[in-house]
Coordinates of C-alpha atoms and ligand atoms in Angstrom, one line a residue:
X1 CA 0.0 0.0 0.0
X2 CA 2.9 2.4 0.6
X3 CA 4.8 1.4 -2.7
X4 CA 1.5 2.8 -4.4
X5 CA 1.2 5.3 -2.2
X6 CA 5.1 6.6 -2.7
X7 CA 4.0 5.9 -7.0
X8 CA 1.7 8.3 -6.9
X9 CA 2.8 11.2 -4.8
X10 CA 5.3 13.1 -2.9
X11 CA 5.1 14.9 0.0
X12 CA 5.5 18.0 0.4
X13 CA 8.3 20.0 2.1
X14 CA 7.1 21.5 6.0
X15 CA 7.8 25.0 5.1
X16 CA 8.9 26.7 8.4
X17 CA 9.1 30.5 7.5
X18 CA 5.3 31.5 8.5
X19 CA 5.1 34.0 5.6
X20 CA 6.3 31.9 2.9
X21 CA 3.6 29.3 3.8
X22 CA 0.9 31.5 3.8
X23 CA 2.4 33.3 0.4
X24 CA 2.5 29.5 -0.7
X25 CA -1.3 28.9 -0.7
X26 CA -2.1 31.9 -2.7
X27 CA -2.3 31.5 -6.0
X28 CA -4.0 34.0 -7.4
X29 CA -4.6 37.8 -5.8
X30 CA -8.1 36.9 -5.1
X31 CA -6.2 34.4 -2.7
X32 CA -4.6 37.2 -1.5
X33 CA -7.4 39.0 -0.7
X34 CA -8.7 36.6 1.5
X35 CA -5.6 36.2 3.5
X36 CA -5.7 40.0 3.7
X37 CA -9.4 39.8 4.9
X38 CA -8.5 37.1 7.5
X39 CA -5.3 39.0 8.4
X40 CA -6.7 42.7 8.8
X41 CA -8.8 44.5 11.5
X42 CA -12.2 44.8 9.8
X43 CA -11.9 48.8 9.3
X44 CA -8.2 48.3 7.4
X45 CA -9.3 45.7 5.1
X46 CA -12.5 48.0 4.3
X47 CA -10.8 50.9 3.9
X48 CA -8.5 48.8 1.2
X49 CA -11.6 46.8 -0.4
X50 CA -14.3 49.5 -0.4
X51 CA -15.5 51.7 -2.9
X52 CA -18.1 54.3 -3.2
X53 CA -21.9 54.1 -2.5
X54 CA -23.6 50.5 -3.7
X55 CA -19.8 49.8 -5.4
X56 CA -21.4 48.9 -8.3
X57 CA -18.6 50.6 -10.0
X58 CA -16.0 48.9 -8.6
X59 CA -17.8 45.7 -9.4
X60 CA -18.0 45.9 -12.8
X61 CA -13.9 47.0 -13.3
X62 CA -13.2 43.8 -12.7
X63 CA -16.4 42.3 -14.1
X64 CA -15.4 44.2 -17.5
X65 CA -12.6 41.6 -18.1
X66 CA -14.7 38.8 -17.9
X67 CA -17.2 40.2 -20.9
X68 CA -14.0 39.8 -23.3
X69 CA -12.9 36.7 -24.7
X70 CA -10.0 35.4 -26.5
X71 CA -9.0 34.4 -30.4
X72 CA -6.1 32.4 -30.3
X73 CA -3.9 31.4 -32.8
X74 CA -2.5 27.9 -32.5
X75 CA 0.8 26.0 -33.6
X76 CA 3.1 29.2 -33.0
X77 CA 6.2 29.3 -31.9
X78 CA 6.2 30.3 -28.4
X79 CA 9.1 29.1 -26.6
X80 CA 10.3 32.5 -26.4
X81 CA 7.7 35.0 -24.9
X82 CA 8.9 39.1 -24.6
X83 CA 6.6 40.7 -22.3
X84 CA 8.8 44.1 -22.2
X85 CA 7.6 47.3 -23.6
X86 CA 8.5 50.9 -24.1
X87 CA 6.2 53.0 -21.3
X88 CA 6.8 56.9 -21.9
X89 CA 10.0 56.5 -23.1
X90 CA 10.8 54.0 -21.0
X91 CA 11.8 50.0 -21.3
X92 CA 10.0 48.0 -18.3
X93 CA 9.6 44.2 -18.6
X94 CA 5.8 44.1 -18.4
X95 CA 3.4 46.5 -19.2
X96 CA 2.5 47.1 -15.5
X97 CA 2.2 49.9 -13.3
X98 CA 1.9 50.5 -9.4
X99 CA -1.3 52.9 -8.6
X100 CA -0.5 55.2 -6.0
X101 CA -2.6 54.3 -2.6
X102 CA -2.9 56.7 0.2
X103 CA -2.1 55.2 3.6
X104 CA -0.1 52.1 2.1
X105 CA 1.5 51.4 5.5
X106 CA -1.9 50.3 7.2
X107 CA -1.6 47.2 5.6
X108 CA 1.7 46.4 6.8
X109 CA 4.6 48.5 8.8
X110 CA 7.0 48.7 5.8
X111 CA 4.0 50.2 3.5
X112 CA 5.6 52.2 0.9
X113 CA 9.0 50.9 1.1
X114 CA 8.4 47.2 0.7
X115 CA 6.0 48.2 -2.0
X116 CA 8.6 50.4 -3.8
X117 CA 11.3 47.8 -3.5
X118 CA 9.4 45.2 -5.2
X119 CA 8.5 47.4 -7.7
X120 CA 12.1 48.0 -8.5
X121 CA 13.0 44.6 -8.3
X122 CA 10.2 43.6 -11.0
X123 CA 11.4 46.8 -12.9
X124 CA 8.1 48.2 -13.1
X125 CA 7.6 51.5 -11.9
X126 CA 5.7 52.3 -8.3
X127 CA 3.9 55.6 -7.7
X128 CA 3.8 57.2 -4.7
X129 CA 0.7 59.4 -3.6
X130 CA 0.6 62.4 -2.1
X131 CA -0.9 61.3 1.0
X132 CA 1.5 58.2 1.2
X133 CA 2.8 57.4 4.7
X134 CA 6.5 57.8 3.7
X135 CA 8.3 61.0 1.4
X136 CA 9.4 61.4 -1.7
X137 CA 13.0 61.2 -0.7
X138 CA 12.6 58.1 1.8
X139 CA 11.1 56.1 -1.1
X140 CA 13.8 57.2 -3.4
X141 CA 16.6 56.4 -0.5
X142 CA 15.5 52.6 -1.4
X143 CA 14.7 52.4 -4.5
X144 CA 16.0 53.0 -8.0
X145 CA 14.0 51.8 -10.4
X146 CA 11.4 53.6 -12.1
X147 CA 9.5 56.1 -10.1
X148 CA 6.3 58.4 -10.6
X149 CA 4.6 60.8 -8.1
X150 CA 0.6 61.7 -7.8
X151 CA -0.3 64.8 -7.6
X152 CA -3.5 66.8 -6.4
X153 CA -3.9 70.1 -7.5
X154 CA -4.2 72.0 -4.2
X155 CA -5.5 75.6 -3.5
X156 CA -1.8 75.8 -2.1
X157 CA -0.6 75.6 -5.7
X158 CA 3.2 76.6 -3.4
X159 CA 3.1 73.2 -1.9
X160 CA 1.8 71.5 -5.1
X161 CA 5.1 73.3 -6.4
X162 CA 7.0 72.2 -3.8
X163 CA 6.3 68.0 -4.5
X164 CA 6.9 68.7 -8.3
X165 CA 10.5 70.0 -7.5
X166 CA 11.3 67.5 -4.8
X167 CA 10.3 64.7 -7.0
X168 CA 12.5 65.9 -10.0
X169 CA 15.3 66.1 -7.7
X170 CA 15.0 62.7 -6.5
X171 CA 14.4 61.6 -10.0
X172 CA 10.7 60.3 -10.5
X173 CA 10.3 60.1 -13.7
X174 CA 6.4 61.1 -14.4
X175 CA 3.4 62.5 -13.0
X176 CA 0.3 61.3 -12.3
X177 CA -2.6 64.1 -11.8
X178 CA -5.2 62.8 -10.2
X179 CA -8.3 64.6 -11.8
X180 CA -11.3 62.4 -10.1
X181 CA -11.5 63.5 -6.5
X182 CA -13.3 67.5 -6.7
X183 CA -14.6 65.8 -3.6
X184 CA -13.9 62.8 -1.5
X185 CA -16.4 59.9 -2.5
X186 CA -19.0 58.6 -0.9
X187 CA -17.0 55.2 1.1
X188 CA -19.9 54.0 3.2
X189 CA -17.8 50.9 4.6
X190 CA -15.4 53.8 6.3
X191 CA -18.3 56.0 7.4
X192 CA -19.3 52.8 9.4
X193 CA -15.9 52.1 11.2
X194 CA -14.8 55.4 11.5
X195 CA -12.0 55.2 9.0
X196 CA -12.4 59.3 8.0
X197 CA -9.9 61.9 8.5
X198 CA -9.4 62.0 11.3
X199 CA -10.0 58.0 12.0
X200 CA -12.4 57.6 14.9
X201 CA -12.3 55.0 16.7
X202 CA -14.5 53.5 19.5
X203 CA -14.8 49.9 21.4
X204 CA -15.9 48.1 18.3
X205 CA -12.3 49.7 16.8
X206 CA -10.1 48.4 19.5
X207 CA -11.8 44.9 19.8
X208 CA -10.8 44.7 15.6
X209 CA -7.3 45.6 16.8
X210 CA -7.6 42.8 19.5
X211 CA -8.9 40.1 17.5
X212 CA -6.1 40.6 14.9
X213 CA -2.9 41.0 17.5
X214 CA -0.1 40.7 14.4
X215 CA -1.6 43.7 12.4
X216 CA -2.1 45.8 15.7
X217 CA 1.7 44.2 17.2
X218 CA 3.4 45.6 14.0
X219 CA 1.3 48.9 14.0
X220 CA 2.3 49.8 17.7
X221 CA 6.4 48.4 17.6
X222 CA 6.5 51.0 14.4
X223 CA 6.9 54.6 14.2
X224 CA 3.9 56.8 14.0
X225 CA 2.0 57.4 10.5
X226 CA 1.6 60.2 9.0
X227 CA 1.2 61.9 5.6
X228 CA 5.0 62.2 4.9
X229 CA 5.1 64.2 1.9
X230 CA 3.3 67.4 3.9
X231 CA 4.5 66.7 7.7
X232 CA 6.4 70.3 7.6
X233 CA 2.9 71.3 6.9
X234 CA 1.0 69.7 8.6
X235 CA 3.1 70.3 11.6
X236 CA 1.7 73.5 11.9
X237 CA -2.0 72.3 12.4
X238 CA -3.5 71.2 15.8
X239 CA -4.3 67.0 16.3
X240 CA -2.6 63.8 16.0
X241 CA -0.5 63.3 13.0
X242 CA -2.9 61.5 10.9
X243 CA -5.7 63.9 11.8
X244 CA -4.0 67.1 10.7
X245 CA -4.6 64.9 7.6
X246 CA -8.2 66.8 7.2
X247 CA -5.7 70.4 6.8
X248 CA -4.4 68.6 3.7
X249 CA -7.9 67.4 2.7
X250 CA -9.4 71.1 3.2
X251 CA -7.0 71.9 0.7
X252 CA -8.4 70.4 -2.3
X253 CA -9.5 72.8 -5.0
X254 CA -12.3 72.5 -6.5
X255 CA -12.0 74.9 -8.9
X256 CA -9.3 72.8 -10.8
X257 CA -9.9 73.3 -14.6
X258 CA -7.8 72.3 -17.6
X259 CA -5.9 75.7 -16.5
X260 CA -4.3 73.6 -13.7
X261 CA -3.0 71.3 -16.4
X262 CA -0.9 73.6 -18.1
X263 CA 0.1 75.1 -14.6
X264 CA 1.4 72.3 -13.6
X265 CA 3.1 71.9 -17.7
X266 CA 5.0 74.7 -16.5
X267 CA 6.8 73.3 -13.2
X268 CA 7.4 70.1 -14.2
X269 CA 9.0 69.3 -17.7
X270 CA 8.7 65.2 -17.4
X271 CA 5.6 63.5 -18.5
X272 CA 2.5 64.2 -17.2
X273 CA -0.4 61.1 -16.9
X274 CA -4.2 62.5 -16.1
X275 CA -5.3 60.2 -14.2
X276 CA -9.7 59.4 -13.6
X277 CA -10.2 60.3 -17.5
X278 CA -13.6 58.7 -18.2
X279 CA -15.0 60.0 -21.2
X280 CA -13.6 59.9 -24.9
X281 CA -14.2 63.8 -25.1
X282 CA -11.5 64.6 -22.0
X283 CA -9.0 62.1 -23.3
X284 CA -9.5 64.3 -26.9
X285 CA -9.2 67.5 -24.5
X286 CA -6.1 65.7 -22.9
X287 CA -4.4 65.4 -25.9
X288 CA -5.1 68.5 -26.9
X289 CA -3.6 69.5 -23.6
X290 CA -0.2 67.9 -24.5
X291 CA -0.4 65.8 -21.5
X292 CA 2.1 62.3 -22.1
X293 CA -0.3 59.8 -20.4
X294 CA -4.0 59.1 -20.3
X295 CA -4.9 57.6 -17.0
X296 CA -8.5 55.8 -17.5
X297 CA -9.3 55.5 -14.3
X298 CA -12.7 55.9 -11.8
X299 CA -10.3 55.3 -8.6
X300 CA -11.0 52.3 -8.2
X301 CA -14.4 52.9 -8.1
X302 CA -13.9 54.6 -4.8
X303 CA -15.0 57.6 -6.4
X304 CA -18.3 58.2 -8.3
X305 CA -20.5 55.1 -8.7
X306 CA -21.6 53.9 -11.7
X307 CA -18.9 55.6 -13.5
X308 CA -17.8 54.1 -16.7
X309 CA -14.9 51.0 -16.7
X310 CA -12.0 52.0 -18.0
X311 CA -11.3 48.3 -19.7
X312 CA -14.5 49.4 -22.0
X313 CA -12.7 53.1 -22.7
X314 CA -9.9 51.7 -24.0
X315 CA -11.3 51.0 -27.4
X316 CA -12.7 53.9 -27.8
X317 CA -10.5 55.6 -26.1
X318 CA -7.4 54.1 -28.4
X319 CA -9.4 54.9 -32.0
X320 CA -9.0 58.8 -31.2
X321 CA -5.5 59.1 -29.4
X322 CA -4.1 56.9 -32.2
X323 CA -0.7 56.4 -30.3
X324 CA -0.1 60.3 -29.4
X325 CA 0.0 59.9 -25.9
X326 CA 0.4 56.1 -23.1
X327 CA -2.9 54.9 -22.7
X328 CA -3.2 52.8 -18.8
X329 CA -6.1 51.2 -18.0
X330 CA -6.7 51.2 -14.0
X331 CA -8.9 49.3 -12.0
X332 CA -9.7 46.1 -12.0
X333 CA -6.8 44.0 -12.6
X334 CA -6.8 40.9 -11.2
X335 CA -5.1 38.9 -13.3
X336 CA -2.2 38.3 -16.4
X337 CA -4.7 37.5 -18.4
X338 CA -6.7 41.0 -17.9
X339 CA -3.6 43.1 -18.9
X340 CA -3.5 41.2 -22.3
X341 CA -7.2 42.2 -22.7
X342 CA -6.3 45.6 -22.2
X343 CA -3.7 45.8 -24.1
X344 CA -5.2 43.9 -27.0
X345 CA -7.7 46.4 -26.8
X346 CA -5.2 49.3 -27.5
X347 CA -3.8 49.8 -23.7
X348 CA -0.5 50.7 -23.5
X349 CA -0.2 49.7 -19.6
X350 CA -2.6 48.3 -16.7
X351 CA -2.1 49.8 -13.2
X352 CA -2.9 47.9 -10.3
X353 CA -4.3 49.4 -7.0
X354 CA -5.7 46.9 -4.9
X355 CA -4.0 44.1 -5.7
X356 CA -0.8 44.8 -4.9
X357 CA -2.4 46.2 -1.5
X358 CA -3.6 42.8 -0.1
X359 CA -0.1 41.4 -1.2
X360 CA 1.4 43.6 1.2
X361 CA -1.3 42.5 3.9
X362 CA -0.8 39.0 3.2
X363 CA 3.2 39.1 2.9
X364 CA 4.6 42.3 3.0
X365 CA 7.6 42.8 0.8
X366 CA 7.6 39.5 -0.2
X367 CA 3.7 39.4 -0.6
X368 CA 4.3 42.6 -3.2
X369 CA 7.0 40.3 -5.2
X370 CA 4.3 37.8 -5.2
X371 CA 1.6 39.6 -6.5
X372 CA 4.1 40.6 -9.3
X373 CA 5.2 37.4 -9.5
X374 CA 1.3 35.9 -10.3
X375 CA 1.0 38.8 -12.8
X376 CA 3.9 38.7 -14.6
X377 CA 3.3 35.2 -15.5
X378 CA -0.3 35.4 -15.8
X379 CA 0.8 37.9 -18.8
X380 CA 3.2 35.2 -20.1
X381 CA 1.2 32.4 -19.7
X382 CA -1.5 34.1 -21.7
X383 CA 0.4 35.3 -24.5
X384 CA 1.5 31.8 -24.9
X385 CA -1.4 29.9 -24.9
X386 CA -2.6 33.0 -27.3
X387 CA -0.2 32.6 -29.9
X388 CA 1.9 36.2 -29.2
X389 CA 5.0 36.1 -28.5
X390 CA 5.8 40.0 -28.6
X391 CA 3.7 43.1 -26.9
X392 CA 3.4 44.4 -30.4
X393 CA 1.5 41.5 -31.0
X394 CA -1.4 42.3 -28.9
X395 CA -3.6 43.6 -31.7
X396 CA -7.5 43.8 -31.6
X397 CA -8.3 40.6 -33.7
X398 CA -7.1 38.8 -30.6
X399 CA -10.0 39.2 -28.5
X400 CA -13.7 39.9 -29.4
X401 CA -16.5 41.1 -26.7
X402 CA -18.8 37.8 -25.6
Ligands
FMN501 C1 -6.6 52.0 -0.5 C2 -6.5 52.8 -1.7 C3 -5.9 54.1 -1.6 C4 -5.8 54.9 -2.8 N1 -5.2 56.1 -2.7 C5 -5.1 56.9 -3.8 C6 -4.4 58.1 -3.8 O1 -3.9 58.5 -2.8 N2 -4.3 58.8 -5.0 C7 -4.8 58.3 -6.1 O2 -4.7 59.0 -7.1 N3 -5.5 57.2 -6.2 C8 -5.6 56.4 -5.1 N4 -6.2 55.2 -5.1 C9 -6.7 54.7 -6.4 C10 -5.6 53.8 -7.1 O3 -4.5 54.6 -7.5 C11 -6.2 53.1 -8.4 O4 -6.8 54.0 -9.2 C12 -7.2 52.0 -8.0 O5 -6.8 51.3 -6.9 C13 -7.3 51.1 -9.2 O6 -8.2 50.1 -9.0 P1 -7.9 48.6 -8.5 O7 -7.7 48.8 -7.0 O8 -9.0 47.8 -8.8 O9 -6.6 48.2 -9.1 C14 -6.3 54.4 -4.0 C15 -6.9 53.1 -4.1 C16 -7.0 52.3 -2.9 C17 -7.5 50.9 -3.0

């Protein structure tokens, strides 16, 4: 009975390290997420996972990649697969780009620095927000490969200045300008814990914390958070360092107008990528603009609900910029296979938000290689079984809509 046994499998090795275990059983980021759910007080993982209102938006990102199918092309050669492209003027090895997230280091202590370092290590590039948890300059201290910053545009255009010129000089390469947030959406899953600016907690809030002692061990033996990028500013407001946070929130204009675009043209002579474009008209106005990048984007659908997905803009989206400026469709990616949708569709890049977010919950550092790791060949994989061996390849007869 053992002689058949032995014949017809092995046993597995006992892996000791608890993080490589748990990385181990997740195969997909959808696995992720579920470690991250288990892992995570309920207000952190719902801050990560929400979106605005019914989240119907956010929904039906992802739900967008399953309406496309594939046309594949058989008896190819494929035993050599290049998933590198050229992203504004830039050679990365897949067509992959970290969002920037606010708050990265709720997930895990290292936040922004682990996420930045696996970025580098892939060679993709990581943005950092504005209201990240660590600067400009301490993500740049540990990482070299490609870098972008996200920008608001504030009524304290000086301070908007200020980011622009500290980024150049610690040599991000682009720009994101986030153009979806006039005002904060509607994120009824942080209304319910408290997770506003400033959070506010009560007993429910500190039983979370109790019930998940890792998260709340590593949250307490860390340095305070706050929003890194504007502490000098921030320092001059009353309140705990996360809840001068609402100073910086105050300052969001809302009279920002395709003015602010060329305003911002004028300090900062790298590209620029407007990002939470959702119609066809404001990517023709963005090009128009002169802008490098078109960010299709609804946040995530943390923003407004029922917005449209930006996998279904690309198409459109595509026929009018005809190549004058990166096309990167963001939200929703889950998988290898989605990014080949998008870019089949006439993407030039996917970002991911999310994903990478419960990666970090699940693993840190070595949770955001994974996550990387299940993409990258997720993108290979599919090109394979498609027939493509090249980016260029990626052309619009590959897939059709169901
Ligand atoms: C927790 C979290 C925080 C975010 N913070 C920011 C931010 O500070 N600035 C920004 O422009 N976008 C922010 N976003 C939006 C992401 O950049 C990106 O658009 C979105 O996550 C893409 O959707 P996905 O999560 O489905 O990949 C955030 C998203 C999440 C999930």
């Amino acid at each position: 009975m053992l002689e058949t046994f032995r014949s017809t499998v092995q046993f597995r090795k006992f892996e000791l390290d608890p993080v490589e275990r748990r990385l181990r059983g997740a195969v997909n980021v959808d696995d992720l997420r579920r470690i991250a759910k288990r892992r995570l007080p309920r207000g952190i993982f719902d801050y990560i996972d929400g979106a605005a209102d019914d989240e119907r938006t956010m929904s039906r990102n992802a739900a967008a990649f399953a309406e496309i199918e594939f046309c594949p092309n058989v008896l190819r050669d494929v035993s050599q697969i290049d998933t590198s492209t050229t992203l504004l003027g830039r050679r990365i090895p897949v067509p992959l780009v970290l969002a920037p997230t606010g708050y990265t280091r709720i997930t895990h202590s290292d936040g922004e620095l682990s996420v930045a370092r696996a970025a580098a290590r892939a060679g993709v590039p990581y943005s950092l927000s504005t209201m990240g948890t660590r600067s400009i300059e301490e993500v740049a201290a540990v990482s070299d490969g490609p870098k972008w910053f996200q920008v608001y545009m504030w009524k304290d255009r000086g301070l908007v200045k200020e980011l622009v010129e500290r980024s150049a000089a610690a040599g991000y390469e682009a720009l994101w300008l986030t153009v979806d947030t006039a005002v904060l959406g509607n994120r009824e899953r942080d209304a319910r814990r408290g997770f506003t600016i400033p959070p506010k907690v009560g007993p429910g809030t500190i039983l979370d914390g109790i019930v998940h002692p890792a998260w709340t061990w590593d949250l307490i033996t860390h340095e305070p958070m706050d929003f890194a990028n504007v502490r000098h500013v921030a320092a001059t407001q009353e309140g705990s360092n996360m809840g001068r946070g609402s100073y910086v929130m105050s300052n969001w204009d809302q009279r920002m107008s395709w003015d602010h675009v060329e305003w911002l043209q004028g300090v900062w002579s790298g590209p620029i990528v407007l990002k939470g474009i959702q119609t066809v008209a404001d990517a023709e106005r963005a090009i128009a603009a002169g802008v490098q990048g078109i960010g299709l984007s609804n946040h995530g659908g943390r923003q407004l609900d029922d917005a449209p997905t930006p996998l279904e803009l690309v198409e459109p989206v595509a026929q009018v910029v005809q190549g004058r400026a990166a096309i990167i469709c963001d939200g929703g990616v889950r998988r290898g296979s989605d990014v080949v949708k998008a870019l089949a569709l006439g993407a030039d890049a996917c970002s991911i938000g999310r994903a990478y977010l419960y990666g970090a919950a699940a693993g840190g550092e070595r949770g955001v290689d994974h996550v990387l790791r299940i993409l990258r060949d997720g993108i290979e994989r599919t090109m394979a079984l498609c027939g493509r061996t090249a980016i260029t390849e990626l052309d619009r007869g590959l897939v059709r809509r169901r």
